[in-house]
Amino acid sequence: MGTLGRAAYTVGFWIRETGQAMDRLGSRLQGNNFFKEQLSRHRTLMNVYDKAPAVAKDAFVAPSASIIGDVKVGAGSSIWYGCVMRGDVNSISIGSGTNIQDHSLVHVAKSNLPGKVHPTVIGDNVTVGHSAILHGCTVEDEAFIGMKATLLDGVVVEKHAMVAAGALVRQDTRIPSGEVWGGNPAKFLRKLTDKEIAFFAESAANYKSLAEVHATKNAEPLEDTEFLKVIQKKPKPLIQ
């Protein structure tokens, strides 16, 4: 984005801010008689200057998730409630059939102590458990990241490898295929069984089906009467 584009972006931003400030002032002047709409400024997809998210049509992005900047989400993938994917200083790429579960954070590295630049690349049919943190790392196809695991810059999780729940994987660690690592810092624990490896693809398929259900329910409009009940409902007093 050039100088003129940045200037136009800034002017547009302040016009919108001014409009919202005027709405708040008008509401105060109307006192108890104004009609208050329950609006949220949250945006599920957001550009950062000229960087815009690219999300496949059949991917599910929960309404409370945030996908920001240079982020690509492949077909059949799902980004669940409360997730943040911030591709502002580098890119994030997510393959097909992958699920990023609730409250997980995916970010990238523009620079770090070794001076390396790391995007985040997540392959096909990957499961990323709730509240995981992935930062400037690579997760190959059909890998499994446990809940609250943290992957730092330069980490590579190979295909059919697993990071245990709560693990902290240090910078530039490579986790070989067929192994499970856990602990803080993460270390090799054991080899995975064939049954466990087969479960990784099954987990991704299950989440893909579940995402279709959530996508359908989220697309259903509120009935007009129900909508009015929600926005006009007054809170009950704490003391009767």
mmCIF file of C-alpha atoms in Angstrom, residues 22 50 55 62 152 155 164 168 171 189 208 210 212:
data_model
loop_
_atom_site.group_PDB
_atom_site.id
_atom_site.type_symbol
_atom_site.label_atom_id
_atom_site.label_comp_id
_atom_site.label_asym_id
_atom_site.label_seq_id
_atom_site.Cartn_x
_atom_site.Cartn_y
_atom_site.Cartn_z
ATOM 1 C CA MET A 22 -21.754 10.850 17.283
ATOM 2 C CA ASP A 50 -3.027 -4.773 1.680
ATOM 3 C CA VAL A 55 -10.744 -18.587 3.319
ATOM 4 C CA ALA A 62 -16.672 -19.431 14.095
ATOM 5 C CA LEU A 152 7.926 -21.809 19.317
ATOM 6 C CA VAL A 155 9.629 -25.950 15.311
ATOM 7 C CA ALA A 164 1.296 -33.931 24.095
ATOM 8 C CA LEU A 168 6.455 -26.540 25.473
ATOM 9 C CA GLN A 171 12.834 -23.145 19.154
ATOM 10 C CA LEU A 189 8.373 -39.842 25.307
ATOM 11 C CA LYS A 208 -14.864 -31.665 9.767
ATOM 12 C CA LEU A 210 -18.897 -31.346 13.458
ATOM 13 C CA GLU A 212 -20.606 -28.613 9.144
#
